[in-house]
Tab-separated table of C-alpha atoms in Angstrom:
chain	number	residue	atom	x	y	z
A	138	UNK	CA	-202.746	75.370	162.836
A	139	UNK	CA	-203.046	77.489	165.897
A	140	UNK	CA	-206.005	75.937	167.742
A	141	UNK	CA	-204.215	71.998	166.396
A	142	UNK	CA	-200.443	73.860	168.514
A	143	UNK	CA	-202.309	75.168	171.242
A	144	UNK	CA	-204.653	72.182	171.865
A	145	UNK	CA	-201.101	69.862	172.353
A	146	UNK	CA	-199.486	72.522	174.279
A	147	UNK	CA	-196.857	73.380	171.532
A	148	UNK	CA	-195.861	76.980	172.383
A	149	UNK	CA	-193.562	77.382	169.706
A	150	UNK	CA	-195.679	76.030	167.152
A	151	UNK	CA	-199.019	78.187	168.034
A	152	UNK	CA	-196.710	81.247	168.391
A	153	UNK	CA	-195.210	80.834	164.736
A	154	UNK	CA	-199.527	80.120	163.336
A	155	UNK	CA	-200.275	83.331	165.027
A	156	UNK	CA	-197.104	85.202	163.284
A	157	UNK	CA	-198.293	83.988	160.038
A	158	UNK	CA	-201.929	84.726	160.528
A	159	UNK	CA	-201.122	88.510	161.651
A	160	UNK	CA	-199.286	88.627	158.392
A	161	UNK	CA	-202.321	87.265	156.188
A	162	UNK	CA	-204.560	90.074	157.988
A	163	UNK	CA	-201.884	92.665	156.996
A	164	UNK	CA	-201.601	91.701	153.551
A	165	UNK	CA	-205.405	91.957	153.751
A	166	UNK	CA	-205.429	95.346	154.851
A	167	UNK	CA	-206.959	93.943	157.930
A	168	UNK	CA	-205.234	95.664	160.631
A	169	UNK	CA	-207.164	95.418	163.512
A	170	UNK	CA	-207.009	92.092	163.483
A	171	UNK	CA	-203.489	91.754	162.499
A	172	UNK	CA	-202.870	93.888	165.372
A	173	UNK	CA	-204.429	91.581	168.091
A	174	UNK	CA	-202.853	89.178	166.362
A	175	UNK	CA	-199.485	89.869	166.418
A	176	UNK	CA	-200.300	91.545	169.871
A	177	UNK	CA	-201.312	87.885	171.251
A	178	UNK	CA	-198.438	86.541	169.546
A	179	UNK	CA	-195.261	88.873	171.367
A	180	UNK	CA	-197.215	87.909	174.707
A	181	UNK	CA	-197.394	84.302	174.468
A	182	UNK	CA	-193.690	84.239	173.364
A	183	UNK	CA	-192.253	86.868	175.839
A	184	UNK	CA	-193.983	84.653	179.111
A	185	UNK	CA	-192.310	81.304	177.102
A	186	UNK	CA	-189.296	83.129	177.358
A	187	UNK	CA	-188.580	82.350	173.508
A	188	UNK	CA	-186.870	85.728	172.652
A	189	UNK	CA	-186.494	84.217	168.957
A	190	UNK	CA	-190.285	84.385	168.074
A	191	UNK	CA	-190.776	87.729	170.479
A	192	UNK	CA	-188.403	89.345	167.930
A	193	UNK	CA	-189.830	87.844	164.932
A	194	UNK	CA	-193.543	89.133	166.220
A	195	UNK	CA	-192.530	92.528	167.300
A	196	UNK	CA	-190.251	93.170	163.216
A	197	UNK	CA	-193.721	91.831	161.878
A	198	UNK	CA	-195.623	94.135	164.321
A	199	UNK	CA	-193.066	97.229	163.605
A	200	UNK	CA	-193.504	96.400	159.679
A	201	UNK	CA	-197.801	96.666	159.813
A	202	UNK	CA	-197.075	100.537	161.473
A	203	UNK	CA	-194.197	100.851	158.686
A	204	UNK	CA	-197.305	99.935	156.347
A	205	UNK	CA	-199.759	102.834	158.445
A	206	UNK	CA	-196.841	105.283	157.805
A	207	UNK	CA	-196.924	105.722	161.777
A	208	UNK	CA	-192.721	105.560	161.894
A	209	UNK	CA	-192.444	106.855	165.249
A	210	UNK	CA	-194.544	103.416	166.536
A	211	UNK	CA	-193.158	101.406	164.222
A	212	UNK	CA	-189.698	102.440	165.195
A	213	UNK	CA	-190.248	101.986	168.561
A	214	UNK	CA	-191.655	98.292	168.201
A	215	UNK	CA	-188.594	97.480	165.942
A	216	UNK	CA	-186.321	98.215	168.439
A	217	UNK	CA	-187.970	95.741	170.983
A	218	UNK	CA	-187.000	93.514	168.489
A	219	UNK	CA	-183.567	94.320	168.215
A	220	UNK	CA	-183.521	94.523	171.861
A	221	UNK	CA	-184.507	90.928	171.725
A	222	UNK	CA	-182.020	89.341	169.630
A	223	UNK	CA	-178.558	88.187	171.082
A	224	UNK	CA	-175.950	85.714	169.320
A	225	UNK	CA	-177.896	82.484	169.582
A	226	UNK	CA	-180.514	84.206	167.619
A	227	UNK	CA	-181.681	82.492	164.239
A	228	UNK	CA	-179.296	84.646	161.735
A	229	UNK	CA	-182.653	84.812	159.357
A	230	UNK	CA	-184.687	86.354	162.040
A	231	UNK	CA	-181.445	89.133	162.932
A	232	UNK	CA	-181.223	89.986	159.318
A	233	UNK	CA	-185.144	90.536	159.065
A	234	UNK	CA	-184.799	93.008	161.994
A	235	UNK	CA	-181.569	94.969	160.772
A	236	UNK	CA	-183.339	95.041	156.885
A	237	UNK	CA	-186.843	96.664	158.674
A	238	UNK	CA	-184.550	99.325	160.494
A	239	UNK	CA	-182.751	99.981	157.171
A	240	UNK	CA	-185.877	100.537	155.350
A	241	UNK	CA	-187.490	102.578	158.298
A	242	UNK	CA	-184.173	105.060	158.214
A	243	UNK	CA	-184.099	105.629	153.970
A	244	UNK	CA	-187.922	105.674	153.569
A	245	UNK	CA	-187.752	109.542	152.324
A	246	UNK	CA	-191.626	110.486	154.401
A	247	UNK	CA	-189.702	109.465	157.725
A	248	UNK	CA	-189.389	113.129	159.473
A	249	UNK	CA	-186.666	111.081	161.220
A	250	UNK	CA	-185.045	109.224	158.396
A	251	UNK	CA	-181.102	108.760	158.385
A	252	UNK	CA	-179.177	108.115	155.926
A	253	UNK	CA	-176.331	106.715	157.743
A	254	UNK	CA	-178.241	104.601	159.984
A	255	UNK	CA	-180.046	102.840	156.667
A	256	UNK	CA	-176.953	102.493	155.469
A	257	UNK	CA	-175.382	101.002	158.417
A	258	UNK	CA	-178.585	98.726	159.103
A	259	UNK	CA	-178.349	97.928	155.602
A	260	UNK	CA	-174.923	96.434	155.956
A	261	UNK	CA	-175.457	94.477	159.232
A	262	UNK	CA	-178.495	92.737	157.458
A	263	UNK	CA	-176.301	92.002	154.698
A	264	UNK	CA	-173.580	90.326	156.879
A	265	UNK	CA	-176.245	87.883	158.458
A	266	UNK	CA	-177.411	87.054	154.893
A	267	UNK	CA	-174.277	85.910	153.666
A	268	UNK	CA	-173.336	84.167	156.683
A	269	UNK	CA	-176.717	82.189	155.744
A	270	UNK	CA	-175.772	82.199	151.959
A	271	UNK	CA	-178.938	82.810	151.498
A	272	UNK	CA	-178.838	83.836	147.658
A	273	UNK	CA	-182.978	84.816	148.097
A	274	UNK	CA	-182.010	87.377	151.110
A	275	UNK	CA	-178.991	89.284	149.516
A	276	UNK	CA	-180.953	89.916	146.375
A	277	UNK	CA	-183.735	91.029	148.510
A	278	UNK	CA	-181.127	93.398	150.528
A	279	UNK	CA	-179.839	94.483	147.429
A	280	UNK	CA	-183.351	95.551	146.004
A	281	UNK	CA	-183.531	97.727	149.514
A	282	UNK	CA	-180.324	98.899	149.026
A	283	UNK	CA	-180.461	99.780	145.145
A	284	UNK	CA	-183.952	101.179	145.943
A	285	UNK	CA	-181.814	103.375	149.294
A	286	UNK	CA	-179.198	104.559	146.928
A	287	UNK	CA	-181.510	105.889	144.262
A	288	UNK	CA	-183.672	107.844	146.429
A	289	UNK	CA	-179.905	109.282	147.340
A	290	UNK	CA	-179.421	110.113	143.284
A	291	UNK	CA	-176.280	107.820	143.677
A	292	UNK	CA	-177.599	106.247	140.223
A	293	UNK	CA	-174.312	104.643	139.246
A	294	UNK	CA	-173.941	102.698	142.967
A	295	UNK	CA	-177.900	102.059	142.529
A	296	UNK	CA	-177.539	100.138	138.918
A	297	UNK	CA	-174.887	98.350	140.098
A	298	UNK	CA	-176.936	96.679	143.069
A	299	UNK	CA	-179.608	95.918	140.276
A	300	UNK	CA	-177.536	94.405	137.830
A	301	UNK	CA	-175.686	92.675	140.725
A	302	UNK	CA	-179.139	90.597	141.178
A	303	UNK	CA	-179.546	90.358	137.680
A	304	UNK	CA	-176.298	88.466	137.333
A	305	UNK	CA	-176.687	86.317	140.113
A	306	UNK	CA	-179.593	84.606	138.521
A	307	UNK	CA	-180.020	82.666	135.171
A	308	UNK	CA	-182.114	83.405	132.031
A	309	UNK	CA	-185.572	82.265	132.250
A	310	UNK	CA	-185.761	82.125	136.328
A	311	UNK	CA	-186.958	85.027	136.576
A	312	UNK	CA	-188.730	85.830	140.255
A	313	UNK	CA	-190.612	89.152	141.583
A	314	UNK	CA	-186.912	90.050	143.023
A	315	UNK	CA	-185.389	89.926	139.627
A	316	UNK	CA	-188.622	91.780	138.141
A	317	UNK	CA	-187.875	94.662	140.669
A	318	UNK	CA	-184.411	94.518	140.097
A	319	UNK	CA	-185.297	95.391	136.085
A	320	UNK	CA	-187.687	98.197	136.981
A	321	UNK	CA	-184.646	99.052	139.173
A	322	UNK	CA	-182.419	99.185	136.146
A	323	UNK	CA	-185.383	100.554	134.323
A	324	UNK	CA	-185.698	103.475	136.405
A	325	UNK	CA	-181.827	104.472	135.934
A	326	UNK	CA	-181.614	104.560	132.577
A	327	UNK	CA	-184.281	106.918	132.093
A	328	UNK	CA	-182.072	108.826	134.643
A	329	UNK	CA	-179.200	108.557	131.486
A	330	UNK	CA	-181.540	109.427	129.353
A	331	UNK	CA	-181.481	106.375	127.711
A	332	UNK	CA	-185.067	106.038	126.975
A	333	UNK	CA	-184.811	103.202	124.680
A	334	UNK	CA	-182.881	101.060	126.699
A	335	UNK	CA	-185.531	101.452	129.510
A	336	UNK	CA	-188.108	100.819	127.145
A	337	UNK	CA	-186.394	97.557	126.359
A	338	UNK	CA	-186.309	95.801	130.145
A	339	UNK	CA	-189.375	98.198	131.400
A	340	UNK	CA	-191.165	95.624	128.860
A	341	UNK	CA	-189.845	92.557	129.866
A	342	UNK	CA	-189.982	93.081	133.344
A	343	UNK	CA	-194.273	94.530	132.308
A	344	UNK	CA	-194.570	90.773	130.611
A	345	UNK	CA	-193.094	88.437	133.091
A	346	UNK	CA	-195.031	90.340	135.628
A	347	UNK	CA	-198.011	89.974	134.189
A	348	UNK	CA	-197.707	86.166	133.472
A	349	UNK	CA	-197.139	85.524	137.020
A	350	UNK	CA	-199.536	88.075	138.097
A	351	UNK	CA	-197.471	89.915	139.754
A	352	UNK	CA	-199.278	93.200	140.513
A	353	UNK	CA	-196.677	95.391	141.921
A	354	UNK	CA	-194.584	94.667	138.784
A	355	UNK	CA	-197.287	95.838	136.691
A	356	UNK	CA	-198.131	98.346	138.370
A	357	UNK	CA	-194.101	100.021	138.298
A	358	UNK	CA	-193.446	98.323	134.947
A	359	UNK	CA	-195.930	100.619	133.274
A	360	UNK	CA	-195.536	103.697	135.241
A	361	UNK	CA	-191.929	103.998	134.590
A	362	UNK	CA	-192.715	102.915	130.971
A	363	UNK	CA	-194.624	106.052	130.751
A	364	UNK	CA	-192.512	108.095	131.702
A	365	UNK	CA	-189.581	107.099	129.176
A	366	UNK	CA	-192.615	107.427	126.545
A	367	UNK	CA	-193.782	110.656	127.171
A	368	UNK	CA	-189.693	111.370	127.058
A	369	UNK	CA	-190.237	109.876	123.869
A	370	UNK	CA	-192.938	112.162	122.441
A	371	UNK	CA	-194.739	109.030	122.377
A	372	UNK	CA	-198.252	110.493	124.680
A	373	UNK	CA	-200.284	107.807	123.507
A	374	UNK	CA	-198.641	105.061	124.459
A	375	UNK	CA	-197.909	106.696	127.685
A	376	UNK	CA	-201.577	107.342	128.311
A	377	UNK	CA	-202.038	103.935	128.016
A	378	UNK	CA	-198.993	103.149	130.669
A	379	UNK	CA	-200.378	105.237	133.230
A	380	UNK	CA	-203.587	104.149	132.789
A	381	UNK	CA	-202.849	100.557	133.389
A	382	UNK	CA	-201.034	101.902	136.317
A	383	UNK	CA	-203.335	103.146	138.070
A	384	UNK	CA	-205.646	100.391	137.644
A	385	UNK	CA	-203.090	97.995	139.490
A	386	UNK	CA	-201.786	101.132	142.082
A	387	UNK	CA	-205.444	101.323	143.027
A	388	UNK	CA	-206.160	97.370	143.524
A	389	UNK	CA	-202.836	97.782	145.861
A	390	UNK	CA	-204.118	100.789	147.813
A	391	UNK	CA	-200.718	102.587	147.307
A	392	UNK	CA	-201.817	106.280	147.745
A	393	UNK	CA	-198.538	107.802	146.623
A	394	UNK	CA	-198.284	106.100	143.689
A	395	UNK	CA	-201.934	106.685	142.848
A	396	UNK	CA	-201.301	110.543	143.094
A	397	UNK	CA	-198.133	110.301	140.992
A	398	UNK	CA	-200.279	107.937	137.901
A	399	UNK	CA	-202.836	110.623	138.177
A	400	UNK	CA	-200.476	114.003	138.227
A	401	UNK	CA	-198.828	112.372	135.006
A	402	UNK	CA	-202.345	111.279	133.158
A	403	UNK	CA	-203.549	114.634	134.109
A	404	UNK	CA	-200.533	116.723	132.620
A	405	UNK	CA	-201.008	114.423	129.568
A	406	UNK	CA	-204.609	115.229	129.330
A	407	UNK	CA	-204.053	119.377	129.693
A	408	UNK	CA	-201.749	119.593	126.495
A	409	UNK	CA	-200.952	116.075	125.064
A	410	UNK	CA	-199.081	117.068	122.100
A	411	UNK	CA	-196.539	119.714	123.838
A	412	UNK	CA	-196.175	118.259	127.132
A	413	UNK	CA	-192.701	118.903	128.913
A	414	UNK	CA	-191.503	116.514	131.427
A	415	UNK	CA	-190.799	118.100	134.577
A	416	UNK	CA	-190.005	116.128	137.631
């Protein structure tokens, strides 16, 4: 697609292939090349003066240092994007910008994270969203913010975003956002101590997930249903949980969840029958 937009002179067009392609290399764990990528991308679109697609390059080019867990660059590159956007800017592309800065400020291994900037980027995301009605983007906002509030141990204002998504969609359509949004709900009710309950959608979210091969669900599916297990008593089955998790944390190359699958396999291990959970 790039060489067929460059070879008829279609700026726009070769800058959006290139966008695309640095994202394929990041999802591959590719990053040098994502990073010329999106590199040759921000300068073709800065010297066409389209301000739209430099801000799109530089949120995806902010997102693979986001991915590095280099903040400080990736903060930096995100607000060249905000810097580029002004109010003829495609609402989609203003809302990815605002949600990146959101995340960036809650992620809890930011040395610089804010709460009240996440939750103010949060909130202008959200307003470009709806002015979209984009039902797709406010659940996915919602998962951020649900995700933001938790990490705060605001559990109550957390559920709510969860089941909030869960309403919003019907029986039987379910979609990695509403899968998250379970494990969301998942993860508060072992909070209340209500292990069965967790149990109950941990599962359902673990067997959609794996229909559609959907890894990350997996992958958080069983962890948390270990850990209402082993609230259980139930070591076994929660052997088996984090197991499987970090099987599918592993194919992901998620390094903090690896740790976590193997600190709870390994406490397991030392004294299966008397274990104590201790967060």
């Amino acid at each position: 697609a790039e060489n067929e937009f460059s070879s008829q002179n279609n700026e726009e067009g070769e800058i959006m292939a290139l966008i695309s392609l640095g994202g394929v290399y990041k999802q591959m764990n590719q990053f040098e090349q994502a990073t010329e990528i999106f590199a040759k991308s921000i300068l073709l679109a800065k010297t066409a003066g389209l301000t739209d697609l430099a801000a799109r390059g530089n949120c995806d080019f902010g997102h693979l240092y986001y991915n590095l867990n280099r903040f400080s660059t990736s903060k930096e590159t995100y607000y060249e994007a905000l810097d580029s956007l002004n109010e003829n800017t495609d609402p989609n592309i203003s809302m990815e910008v605002y949600l990146r800065l959101g995340e960036l400020y809650s992620n809890t291994n930011n040395s610089s994270k804010n709460p009240r900037k996440a939750d103010r980027y949060f909130t202008e995301s959200m307003k470009f969203a709806k002015s979209t009605n984009n039902l797709a983007a406010i659940n996915r906002i919602k998962l951020y913010q649900g995700n933001f509030e938790y990490s705060r141990e605001n559990f109550s204002l957390s559920l709510e975003y969860f089941e909030d998504i869960l309403k919003s969609s019907d029986e039987g359509e379910d979609d990695p956002r509403t899968i998250d949004a379970k494990i969301g709900v998942g993860r508060n009710l072992i909070k209340q101590k209500r292990y069965q309950d967790s149990i109950q959608i941990l599962n359902q979210a673990r067997s959609f997930s794996e229909s559609q091969k959907y890894v990350n669900g997996v992958a958080n599916s069983c962890y948390y249903l270990g850990k209402s297990h082993i609230e259980c008593g139930n070591s076994e089955e929660a052997l088996d949980h984090f197991k499987t998790s970090l099987r599918y944390f592993e194919e992901q190359n998620n390094l903090q969840m690896e740790l976590q699958a193997n600190l709870e396999i390994g406490m397991i291990l030392r004294d299966p029958q008397s274990r104590q959970h201790n967060k």
